[in-house]
Structure formats: C-alpha cells, structure tokens
PDB file of C-alpha atoms in Angstrom:
ATOM      1  CA  MET A 229      88.633 184.269 123.565  1.00 78.00           C
ATOM      2  CA  LYS A 230      86.171 186.578 125.361  1.00 77.00           C
ATOM      3  CA  ASN A 231      87.034 189.189 123.659  1.00 90.00           C
ATOM      4  CA  LEU A 232      86.788 187.691 119.737  1.00 93.00           C
ATOM      5  CA  ASN A 233      82.495 186.922 121.292  1.00 93.00           C
ATOM      6  CA  ILE A 234      81.891 189.372 122.345  1.00 93.00           C
ATOM      7  CA  ILE A 235      83.171 191.717 118.378  1.00 95.00           C
ATOM      8  CA  LEU A 236      81.500 188.955 116.898  1.00 95.00           C
ATOM      9  CA  SER A 237      77.842 189.641 118.668  1.00 95.00           C
ATOM     10  CA  GLY A 238      78.594 192.995 117.838  1.00 95.00           C
ATOM     11  CA  ILE A 239      78.292 192.814 114.483  1.00 96.00           C
ATOM     12  CA  THR A 240      75.950 190.497 114.342  1.00 96.00           C
ATOM     13  CA  ALA A 241      73.286 192.599 115.933  1.00 96.00           C
ATOM     14  CA  LEU A 242      74.423 195.618 113.751  1.00 96.00           C
ATOM     15  CA  LEU A 243      73.891 193.348 110.407  1.00 96.00           C
ATOM     16  CA  GLY A 244      70.821 192.139 112.365  1.00 95.00           C
ATOM     17  CA  LEU A 245      69.845 196.345 111.725  1.00 94.00           C
ATOM     18  CA  LEU A 246      71.020 195.958 108.483  1.00 94.00           C
ATOM     19  CA  VAL A 247      68.832 192.561 107.798  1.00 92.00           C
ATOM     20  CA  GLY A 248      65.713 195.249 109.581  1.00 91.00           C
ATOM     21  CA  ILE A 249      66.362 198.155 107.749  1.00 91.00           C
ATOM     22  CA  ALA A 250      67.056 196.480 103.912  1.00 89.00           C
ATOM     23  CA  PRO A 251      63.497 195.735 103.044  1.00 85.00           C
ATOM     24  CA  TYR A 252      62.580 199.980 102.925  1.00 84.00           C
ATOM     25  CA  THR A 253      66.038 201.369 101.861  1.00 87.00           C
ATOM     26  CA  PHE A 254      68.303 200.158  99.107  1.00 84.00           C
ATOM     27  CA  ALA A 255      66.354 196.704  98.220  1.00 80.00           C
ATOM     28  CA  LYS A 256      62.325 197.386  98.089  1.00 81.00           C
ATOM     29  CA  VAL A 257      59.979 195.556  97.961  1.00 79.00           C
ATOM     30  CA  CYS A 258      57.371 196.256  95.802  1.00 77.00           C
ATOM     31  CA  GLY A 259      55.416 199.202  95.474  1.00 76.00           C
ATOM     32  CA  MET A 260      51.811 197.930  95.198  1.00 80.00           C
ATOM     33  CA  ALA A 261      50.842 198.025  99.178  1.00 78.00           C
ATOM     34  CA  ASN A 262      47.900 195.095  98.244  1.00 84.00           C
ATOM     35  CA  MET A 263      50.833 192.348  97.526  1.00 84.00           C
ATOM     36  CA  HIS A 264      51.898 190.037  99.416  1.00 81.00           C
ATOM     37  CA  CYS A 265      55.274 191.011  99.888  1.00 79.00           C
ATOM     38  CA  HIS A 266      54.820 194.397 100.965  1.00 81.00           C
ATOM     39  CA  LYS A 267      52.456 193.265 103.443  1.00 86.00           C
ATOM     40  CA  VAL A 268      54.090 190.153 104.350  1.00 87.00           C
ATOM     41  CA  THR A 269      57.596 190.141 103.364  1.00 87.00           C
ATOM     42  CA  ALA A 270      58.531 193.846 104.769  1.00 87.00           C
ATOM     43  CA  PRO A 271      57.343 192.657 108.316  1.00 89.00           C
ATOM     44  CA  THR A 272      58.519 190.020 108.884  1.00 92.00           C
ATOM     45  CA  ILE A 273      62.371 190.326 108.135  1.00 91.00           C
ATOM     46  CA  LEU A 274      62.154 193.891 110.073  1.00 92.00           C
ATOM     47  CA  VAL A 275      60.603 191.596 113.020  1.00 95.00           C
ATOM     48  CA  PHE A 276      63.706 189.375 112.500  1.00 96.00           C
ATOM     49  CA  GLY A 277      66.420 192.023 111.553  1.00 95.00           C
ATOM     50  CA  ILE A 278      64.802 193.285 115.735  1.00 95.00           C
ATOM     51  CA  LEU A 279      65.053 189.725 116.998  1.00 96.00           C
ATOM     52  CA  ILE A 280      68.331 188.889 116.161  1.00 97.00           C
ATOM     53  CA  PHE A 281      69.462 192.353 116.597  1.00 97.00           C
ATOM     54  CA  VAL A 282      68.070 192.148 120.489  1.00 97.00           C
ATOM     55  CA  VAL A 283      69.346 188.830 120.733  1.00 97.00           C
ATOM     56  CA  SER A 284      72.831 189.529 119.859  1.00 97.00           C
ATOM     57  CA  ALA A 285      73.125 192.730 121.295  1.00 96.00           C
ATOM     58  CA  ALA A 286      72.221 191.470 124.750  1.00 96.00           C
ATOM     59  CA  GLN A 287      74.908 188.095 124.138  1.00 95.00           C
ATOM     60  CA  ALA A 288      77.726 191.450 124.224  1.00 94.00           C
ATOM     61  CA  VAL A 289      76.340 192.791 126.812  1.00 94.00           C
ATOM     62  CA  ILE A 290      76.175 189.352 129.394  1.00 95.00           C
ATOM     63  CA  LEU A 291      79.989 188.515 128.265  1.00 93.00           C
ATOM     64  CA  TRP A 292      81.381 192.173 128.390  1.00 93.00           C
ATOM     65  CA  LYS A 293      79.364 191.656 132.211  1.00 93.00           C
ATOM     66  CA  LYS A 294      81.226 188.802 132.636  1.00 88.00           C
ATOM     67  CA  LYS A 295      84.629 189.786 131.356  1.00 74.00           C
TER      68      LYS A 295
END
C-alpha cells in the first residue's frame, strides 16, 4: 500500500508540473499583455502548479523515507 501511495504522489507531482507549464506551452493564453487572462490567470495557474508539485514531491519523499 505504501508503494502505491509513493507512486501516486509522484504522478501527482508530475501532473502539477504539467498544470504549471500549460498556459505557457500547449494551452496558450491570449497574446495581449494587458488582458486579464495574460496578467492574472497564467501566473495563478503557474503558482498553483508549482504548489501541487512541491506538496506532492514532499509527500513522496516522506513516504519513501518511512518505507
């Protein structure tokens, strides 16, 4: 069961990275620099993606050390 939790935490960390880079790579936001989607939405998604990555990676490391 612990191995499954470690694997799921790792997958969640990778998905967090994908969420963070999505507005800048494959799901581009609008190109106008003064629009709300460019000023607010893209950085917010980036911050939450990084947050998901950090929390999931930390959880994976903690579970790995307890193993």
